Coordinates of C-alpha atoms in Angstrom, one line a residue:
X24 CA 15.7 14.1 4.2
X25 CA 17.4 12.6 1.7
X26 CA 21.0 15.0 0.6
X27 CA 21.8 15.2 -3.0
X28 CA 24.9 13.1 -3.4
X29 CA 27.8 13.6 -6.0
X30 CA 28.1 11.5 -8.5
X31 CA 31.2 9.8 -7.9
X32 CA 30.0 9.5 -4.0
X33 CA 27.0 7.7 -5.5
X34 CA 29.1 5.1 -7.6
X35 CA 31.2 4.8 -4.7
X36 CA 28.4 3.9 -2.6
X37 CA 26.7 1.2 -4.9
X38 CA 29.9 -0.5 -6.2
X39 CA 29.9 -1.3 -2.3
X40 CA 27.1 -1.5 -0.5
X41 CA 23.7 -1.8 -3.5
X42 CA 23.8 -5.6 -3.4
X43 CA 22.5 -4.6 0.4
X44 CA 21.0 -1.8 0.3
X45 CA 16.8 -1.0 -1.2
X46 CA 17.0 1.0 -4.0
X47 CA 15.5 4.4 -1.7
X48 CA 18.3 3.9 0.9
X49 CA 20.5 4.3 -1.9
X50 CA 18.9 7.5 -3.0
X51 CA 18.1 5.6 -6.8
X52 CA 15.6 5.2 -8.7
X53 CA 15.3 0.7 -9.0
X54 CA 16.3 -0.3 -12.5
X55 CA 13.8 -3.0 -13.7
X56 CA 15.3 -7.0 -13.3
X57 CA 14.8 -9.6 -14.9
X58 CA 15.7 -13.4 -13.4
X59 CA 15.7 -16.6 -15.4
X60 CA 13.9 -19.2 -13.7
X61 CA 17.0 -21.4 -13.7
X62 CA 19.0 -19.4 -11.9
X63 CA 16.5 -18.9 -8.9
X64 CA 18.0 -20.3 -5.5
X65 CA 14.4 -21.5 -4.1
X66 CA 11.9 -23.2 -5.4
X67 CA 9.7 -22.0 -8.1
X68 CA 6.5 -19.7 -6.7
X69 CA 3.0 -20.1 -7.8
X70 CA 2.8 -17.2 -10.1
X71 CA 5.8 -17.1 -12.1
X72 CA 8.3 -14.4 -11.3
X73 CA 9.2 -12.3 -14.0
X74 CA 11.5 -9.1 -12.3
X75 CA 10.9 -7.5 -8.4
X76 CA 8.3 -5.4 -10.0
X77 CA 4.8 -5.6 -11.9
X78 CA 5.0 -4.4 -15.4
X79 CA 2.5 -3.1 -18.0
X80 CA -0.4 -1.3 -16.8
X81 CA -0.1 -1.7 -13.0
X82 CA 4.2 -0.7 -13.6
X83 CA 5.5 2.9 -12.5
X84 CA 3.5 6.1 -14.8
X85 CA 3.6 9.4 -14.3
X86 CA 1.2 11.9 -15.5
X87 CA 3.4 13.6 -18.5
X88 CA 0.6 15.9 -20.0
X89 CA -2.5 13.8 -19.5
X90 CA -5.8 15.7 -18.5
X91 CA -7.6 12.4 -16.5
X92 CA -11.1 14.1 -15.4
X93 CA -13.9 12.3 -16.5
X94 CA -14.3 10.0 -13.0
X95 CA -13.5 13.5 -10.9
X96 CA -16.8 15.2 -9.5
X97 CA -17.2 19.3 -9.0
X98 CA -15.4 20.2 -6.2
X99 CA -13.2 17.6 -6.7
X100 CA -12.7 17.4 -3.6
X101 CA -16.5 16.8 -2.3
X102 CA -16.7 13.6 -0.4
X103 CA -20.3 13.8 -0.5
X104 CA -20.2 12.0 -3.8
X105 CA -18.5 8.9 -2.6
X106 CA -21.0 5.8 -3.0
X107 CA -20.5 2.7 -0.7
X108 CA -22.3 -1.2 -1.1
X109 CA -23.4 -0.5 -4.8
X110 CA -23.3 -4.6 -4.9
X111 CA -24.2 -6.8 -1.4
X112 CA -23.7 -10.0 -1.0
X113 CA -26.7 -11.4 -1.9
X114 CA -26.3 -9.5 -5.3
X115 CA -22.7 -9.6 -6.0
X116 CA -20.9 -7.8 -8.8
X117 CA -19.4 -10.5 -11.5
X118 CA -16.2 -9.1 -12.5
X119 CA -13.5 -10.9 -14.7
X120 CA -9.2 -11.2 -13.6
X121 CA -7.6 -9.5 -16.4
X122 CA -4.2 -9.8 -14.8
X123 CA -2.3 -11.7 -11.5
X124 CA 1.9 -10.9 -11.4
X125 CA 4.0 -11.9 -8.3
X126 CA 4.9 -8.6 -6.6
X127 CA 8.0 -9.6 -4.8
X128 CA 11.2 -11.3 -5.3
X129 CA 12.5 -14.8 -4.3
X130 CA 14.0 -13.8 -1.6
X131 CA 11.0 -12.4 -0.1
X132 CA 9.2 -14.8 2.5
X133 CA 6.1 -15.5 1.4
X134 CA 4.1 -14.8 -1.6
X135 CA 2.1 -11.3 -2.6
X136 CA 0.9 -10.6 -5.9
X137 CA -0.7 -8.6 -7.8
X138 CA -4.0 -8.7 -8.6
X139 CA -6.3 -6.9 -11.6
X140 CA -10.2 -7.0 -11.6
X141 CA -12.3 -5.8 -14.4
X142 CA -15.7 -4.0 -12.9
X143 CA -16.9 -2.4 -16.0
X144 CA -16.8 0.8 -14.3
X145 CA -19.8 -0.1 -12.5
X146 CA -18.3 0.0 -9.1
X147 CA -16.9 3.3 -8.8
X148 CA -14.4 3.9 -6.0
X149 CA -12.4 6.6 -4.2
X150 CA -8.7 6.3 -3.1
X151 CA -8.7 4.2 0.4
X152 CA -12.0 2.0 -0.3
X153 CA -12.6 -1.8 -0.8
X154 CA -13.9 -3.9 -1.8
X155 CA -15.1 -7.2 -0.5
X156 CA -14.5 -10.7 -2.3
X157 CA -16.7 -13.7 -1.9
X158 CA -14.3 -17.0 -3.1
X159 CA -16.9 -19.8 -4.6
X160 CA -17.5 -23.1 -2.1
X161 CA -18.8 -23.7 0.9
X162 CA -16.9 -23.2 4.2
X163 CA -17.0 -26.4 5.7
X164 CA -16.9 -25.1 9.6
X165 CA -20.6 -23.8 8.8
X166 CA -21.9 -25.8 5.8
X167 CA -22.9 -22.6 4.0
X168 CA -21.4 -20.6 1.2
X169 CA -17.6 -18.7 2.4
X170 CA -18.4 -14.9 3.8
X171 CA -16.9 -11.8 2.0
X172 CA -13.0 -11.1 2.4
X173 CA -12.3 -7.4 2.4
X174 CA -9.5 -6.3 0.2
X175 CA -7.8 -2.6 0.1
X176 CA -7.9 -1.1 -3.1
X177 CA -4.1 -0.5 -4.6
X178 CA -5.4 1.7 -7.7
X179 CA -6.8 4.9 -8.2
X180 CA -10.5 5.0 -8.9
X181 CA -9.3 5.2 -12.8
X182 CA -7.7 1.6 -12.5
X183 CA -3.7 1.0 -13.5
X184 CA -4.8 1.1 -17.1
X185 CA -6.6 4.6 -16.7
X186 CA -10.0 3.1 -18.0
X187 CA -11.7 4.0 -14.8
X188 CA -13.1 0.0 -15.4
X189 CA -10.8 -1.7 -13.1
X190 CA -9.6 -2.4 -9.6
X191 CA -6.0 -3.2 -8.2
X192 CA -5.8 -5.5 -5.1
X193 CA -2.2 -6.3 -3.5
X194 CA -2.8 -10.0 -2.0
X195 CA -0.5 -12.6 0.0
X196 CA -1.5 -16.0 -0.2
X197 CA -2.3 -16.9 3.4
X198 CA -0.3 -20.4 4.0
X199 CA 0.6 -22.6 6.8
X200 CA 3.9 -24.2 7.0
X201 CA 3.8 -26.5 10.4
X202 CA 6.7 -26.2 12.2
X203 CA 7.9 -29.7 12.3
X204 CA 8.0 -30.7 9.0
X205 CA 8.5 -27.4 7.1
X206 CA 6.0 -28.5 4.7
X207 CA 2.5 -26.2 3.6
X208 CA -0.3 -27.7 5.4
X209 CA -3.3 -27.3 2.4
X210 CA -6.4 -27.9 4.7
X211 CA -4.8 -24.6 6.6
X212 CA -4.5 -22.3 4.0
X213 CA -6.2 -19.2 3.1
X214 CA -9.3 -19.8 0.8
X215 CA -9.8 -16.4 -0.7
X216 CA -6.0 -15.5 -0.6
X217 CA -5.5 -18.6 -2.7
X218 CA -8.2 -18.4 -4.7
X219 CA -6.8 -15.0 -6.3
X220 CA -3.5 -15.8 -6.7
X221 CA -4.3 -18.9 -8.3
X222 CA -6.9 -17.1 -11.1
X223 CA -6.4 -16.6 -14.4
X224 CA -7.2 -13.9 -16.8
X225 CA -10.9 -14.3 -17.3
X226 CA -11.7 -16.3 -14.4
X227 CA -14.9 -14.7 -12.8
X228 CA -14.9 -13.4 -9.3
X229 CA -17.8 -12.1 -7.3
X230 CA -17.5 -8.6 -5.9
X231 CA -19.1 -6.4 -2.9
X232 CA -19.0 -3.0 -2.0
X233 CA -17.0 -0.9 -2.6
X234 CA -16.8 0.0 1.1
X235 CA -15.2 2.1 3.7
X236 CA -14.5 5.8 4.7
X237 CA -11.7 5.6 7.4
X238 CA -8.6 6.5 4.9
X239 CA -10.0 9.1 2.3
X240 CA -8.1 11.8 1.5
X241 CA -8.5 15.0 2.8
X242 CA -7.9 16.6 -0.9
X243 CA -9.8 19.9 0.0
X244 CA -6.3 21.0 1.3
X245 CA -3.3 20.8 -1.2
X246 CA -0.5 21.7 1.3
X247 CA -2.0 19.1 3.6
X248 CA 0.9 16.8 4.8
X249 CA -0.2 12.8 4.5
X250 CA 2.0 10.0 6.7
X251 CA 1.2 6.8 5.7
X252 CA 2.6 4.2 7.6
X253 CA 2.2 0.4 6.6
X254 CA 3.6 -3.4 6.9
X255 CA 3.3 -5.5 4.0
X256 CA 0.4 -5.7 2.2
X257 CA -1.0 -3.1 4.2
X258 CA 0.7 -0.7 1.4
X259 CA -2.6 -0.7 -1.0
X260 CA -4.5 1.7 0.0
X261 CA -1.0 4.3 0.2
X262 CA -0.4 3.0 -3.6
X263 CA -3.7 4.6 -4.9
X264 CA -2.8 7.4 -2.7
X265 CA 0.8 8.2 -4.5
X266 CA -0.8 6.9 -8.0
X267 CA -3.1 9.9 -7.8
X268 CA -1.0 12.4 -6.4
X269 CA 1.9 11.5 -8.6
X270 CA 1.1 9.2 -11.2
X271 CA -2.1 10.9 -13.1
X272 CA -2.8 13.9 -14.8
X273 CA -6.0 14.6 -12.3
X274 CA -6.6 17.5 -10.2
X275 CA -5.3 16.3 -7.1
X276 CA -2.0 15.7 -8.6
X277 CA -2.2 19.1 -10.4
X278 CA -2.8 21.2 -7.2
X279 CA -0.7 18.7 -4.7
X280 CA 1.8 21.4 -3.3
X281 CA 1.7 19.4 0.3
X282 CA 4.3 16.2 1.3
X283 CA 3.1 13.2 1.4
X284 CA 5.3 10.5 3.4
X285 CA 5.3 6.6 3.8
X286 CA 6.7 4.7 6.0
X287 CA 6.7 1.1 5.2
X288 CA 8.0 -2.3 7.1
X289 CA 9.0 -5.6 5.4
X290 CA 10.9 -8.1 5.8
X291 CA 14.1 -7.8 3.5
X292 CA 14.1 -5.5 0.1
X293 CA 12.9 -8.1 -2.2
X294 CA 9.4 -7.3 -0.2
X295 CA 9.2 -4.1 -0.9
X296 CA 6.3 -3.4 -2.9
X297 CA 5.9 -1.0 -5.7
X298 CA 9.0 0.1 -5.0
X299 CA 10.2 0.9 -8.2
X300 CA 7.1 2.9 -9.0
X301 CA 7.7 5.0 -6.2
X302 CA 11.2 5.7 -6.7
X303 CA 9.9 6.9 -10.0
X304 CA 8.0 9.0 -8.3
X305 CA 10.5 10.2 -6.0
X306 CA 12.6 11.5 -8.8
X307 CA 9.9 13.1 -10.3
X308 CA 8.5 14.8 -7.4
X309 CA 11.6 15.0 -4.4
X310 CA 9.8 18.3 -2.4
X311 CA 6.6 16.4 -2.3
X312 CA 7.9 12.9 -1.6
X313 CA 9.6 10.7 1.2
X314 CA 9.9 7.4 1.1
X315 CA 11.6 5.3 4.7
X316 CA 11.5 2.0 5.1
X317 CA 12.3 -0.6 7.6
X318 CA 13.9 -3.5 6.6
X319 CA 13.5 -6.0 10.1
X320 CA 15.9 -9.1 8.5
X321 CA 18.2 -6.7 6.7
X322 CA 19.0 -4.2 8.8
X323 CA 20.1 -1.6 9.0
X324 CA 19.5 -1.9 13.0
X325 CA 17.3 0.5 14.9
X326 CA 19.3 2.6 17.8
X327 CA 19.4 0.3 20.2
X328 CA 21.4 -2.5 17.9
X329 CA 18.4 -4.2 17.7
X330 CA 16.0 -5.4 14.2
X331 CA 14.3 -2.3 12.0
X332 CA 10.5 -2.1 12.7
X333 CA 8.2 0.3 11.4
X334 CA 8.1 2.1 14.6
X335 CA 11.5 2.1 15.0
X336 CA 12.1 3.9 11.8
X337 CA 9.6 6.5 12.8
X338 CA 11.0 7.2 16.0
X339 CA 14.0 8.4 13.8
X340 CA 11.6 11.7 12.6
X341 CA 9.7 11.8 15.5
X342 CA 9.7 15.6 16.5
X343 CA 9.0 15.8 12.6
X344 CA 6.4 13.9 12.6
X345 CA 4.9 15.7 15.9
X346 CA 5.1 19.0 14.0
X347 CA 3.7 17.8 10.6
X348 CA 0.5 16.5 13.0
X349 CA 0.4 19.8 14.9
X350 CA 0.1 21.6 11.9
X351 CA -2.8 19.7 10.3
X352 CA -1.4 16.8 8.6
X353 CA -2.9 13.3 8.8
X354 CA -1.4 10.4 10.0
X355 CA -3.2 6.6 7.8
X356 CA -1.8 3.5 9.4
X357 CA -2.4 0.2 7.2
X358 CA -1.5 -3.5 7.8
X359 CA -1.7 -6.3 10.6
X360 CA -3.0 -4.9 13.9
X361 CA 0.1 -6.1 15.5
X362 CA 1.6 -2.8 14.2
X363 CA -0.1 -0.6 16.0
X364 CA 0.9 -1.8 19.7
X365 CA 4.6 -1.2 18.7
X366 CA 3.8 2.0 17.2
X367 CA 0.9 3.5 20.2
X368 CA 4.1 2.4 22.6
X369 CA 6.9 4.7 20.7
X370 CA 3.9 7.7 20.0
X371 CA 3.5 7.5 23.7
X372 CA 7.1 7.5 24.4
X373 CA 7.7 10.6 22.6
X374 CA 4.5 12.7 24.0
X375 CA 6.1 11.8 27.3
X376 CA 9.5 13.2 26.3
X377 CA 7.4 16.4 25.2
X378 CA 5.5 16.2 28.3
X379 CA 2.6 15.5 26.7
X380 CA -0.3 13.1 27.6
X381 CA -0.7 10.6 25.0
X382 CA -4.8 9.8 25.4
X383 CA -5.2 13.5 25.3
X384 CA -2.8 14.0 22.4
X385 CA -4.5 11.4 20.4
X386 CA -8.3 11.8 21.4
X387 CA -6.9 15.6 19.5
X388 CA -6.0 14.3 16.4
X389 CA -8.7 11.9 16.7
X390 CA -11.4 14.7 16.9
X391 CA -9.9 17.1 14.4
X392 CA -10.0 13.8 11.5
X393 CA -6.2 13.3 11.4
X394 CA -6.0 9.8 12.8
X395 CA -6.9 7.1 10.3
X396 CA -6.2 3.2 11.3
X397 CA -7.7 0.3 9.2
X398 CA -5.9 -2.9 10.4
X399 CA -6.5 -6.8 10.3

């Protein structure tokens, strides 16, 4: 875990190495930035970037004195309560954008933003659903109407704003860049992906669900231990899980006495996502908090001199981890299914090392409700 450095260590440190460094390697909380336009070294993105972070409503909150109860059910707990496919698709939900902010700096490949739905509060939600998203037009490969996109939710079931009457989604816009020319191929790209980054406040978009039980949380237990390991995106669900559990003045996060611990793989720091919310959280909360990341085009590099994955990074707490899952803690993993090979291949590394069989090992965790994947 992270020591407590001195204060002149710590100015030591960033004077040298924070232009490198992501603000949790450094041990600090980020400080919010602001980038003129003109000063950019790429060219401009889509959404307009406005600082590494999203701001207002969907920016970093903690739960101060609050008393947020009126979406909670008695237990609250009971997971008996939790609705799914309240609107299909042949009866969508219309909701309206109230809000879409770029989520990552230039320097980050790609684009990811930030996406805020109004539902009116008539499509209640638990931490680790989604919701599905049907884009308008017809999909040209089948001349009828384009399918529904699934989406994990990034909020709490009280929405960024509190309201309980809106949805957070955390989207990168799905592009093709051919290889020869360097340029974005448009017949290539992602319709729905697209079609959210590109709305504006008011714009109407046509909602399903909300769907999906494979990453609730366990909340029965308040020293339960969650690991939530993502890559990109994939981080959504694992925001509405530290939101509640730090950011809100609800039950969970006023009986939370557990750890709850996310591993998360990008590219370079300015992909990290929510990062300065959860460094807020972090200082708020270090006993119930860890935050490790893996930076793969930053570095640092993994043991074997080689680039940072998720797994990699891991592998680093791996009898930790081991003992956290022995003793009843869960294990979520979010993201592109090309994670989990990487990951499967270290897990069964290290039950080898313990002489452990992996399939039984897992078929364990998997039968006790401990092992939760939702990849795509």
């Amino acid at each position: 875990r992270r020591s407590v450095l001195l204060l002149a260590a710590l100015a030591a440190c960033v004077a040298t190495c924070g232009a490198f460094a992501p603000a949790s390697m450094l041990g600090l909380r980020t400080q919010h930035k602001t980038s003129s336009i003109s000063k950019l070294s790429m060219s401009l993105p889509k959404v307009a970037y406005n600082g590494i972070t999203v701001q207002g409503p969907s920016g970093p909150t903690l739960p101060e004195n609050e008393d947020l109860s009126f979406l909670e059910v008695a237990p609250y707990w009971d997971q008996s309560h939790i609705k799914v496919n309240i609107a299909k698709q042949k009866d969508p939900f219309i909701g309206k954008i109230v809000s879409v902010q770029r989520a990552v700096g230039p320097k980050a490949p790609g684009e990811i933003c930030n996406v805020v739905i109004d539902h009116q509060g008539k499509l209640p939600y638990w931490e680790g659903q989604s919701y599905g998203i049907i884009p308008p037009g017809i999909d040209p490969k089948k001349n009828k109407p384009y399918s529904v996109r699934l989406y994990s939710i990034a909020s709490t079931r009280y929405g960024d704003d509190k309201t309980g009457k809106t949805t957070t989604f955390c989207v990168r816009r799905a592009q093709y860049v051919d290889p020869e020319t360097k340029k974005v191929d448009p017949s290539k790209k992602g319709v729905c992906s697209n079609y959210l980054c590109d709305s504006k406040p008011g714009d109407e978009v046509k909602i399903v669900g909300p769907s999906g039980k494979v990453l609730l949380m366990p909340e029965q237990d308040p020293t339960v231990t969650y690991i939530m390991c993502a890559t990109g995106t994939g981080v959504a669900p694992f925001r509405g899980f530290l939101r509640r559990l730090f950011g809100e003045g609800n039950p969970a996060n006023k009986n939370f006495k557990g750890l709850a611990w996310l591993f998360l793989g990008v590219a370079n720091k300015d992909s990290l996502l929510y990062d300065e919310e959860f460094q807020t959280y972090l200082q708020a909360y270090p006993d119930r908090l860890r935050l490790d990341y893996a930076l793969s085009r930053e570095g640092p590099l993994n043991k074997n001199g080689g680039k940072m994955y998720i797994q990699d990074k891991m592998e680093e707490y791996a009898d930790e981890i081991f003992d956290r899952l022995d003793k009843g803690g869960h294990i979520y993993f979010c993201g592109l299914k090309g994670m989990m090979p990487g990951i499967q291949d270290m897990l069964e590394k290290v039950c080898k090392a313990k002489g452990l069989s992996f399939e039984t090992y897992l078929e364990k965790l998997k039968s006790k409700g401990q092992w939760h994947v939702e990849v795509y």
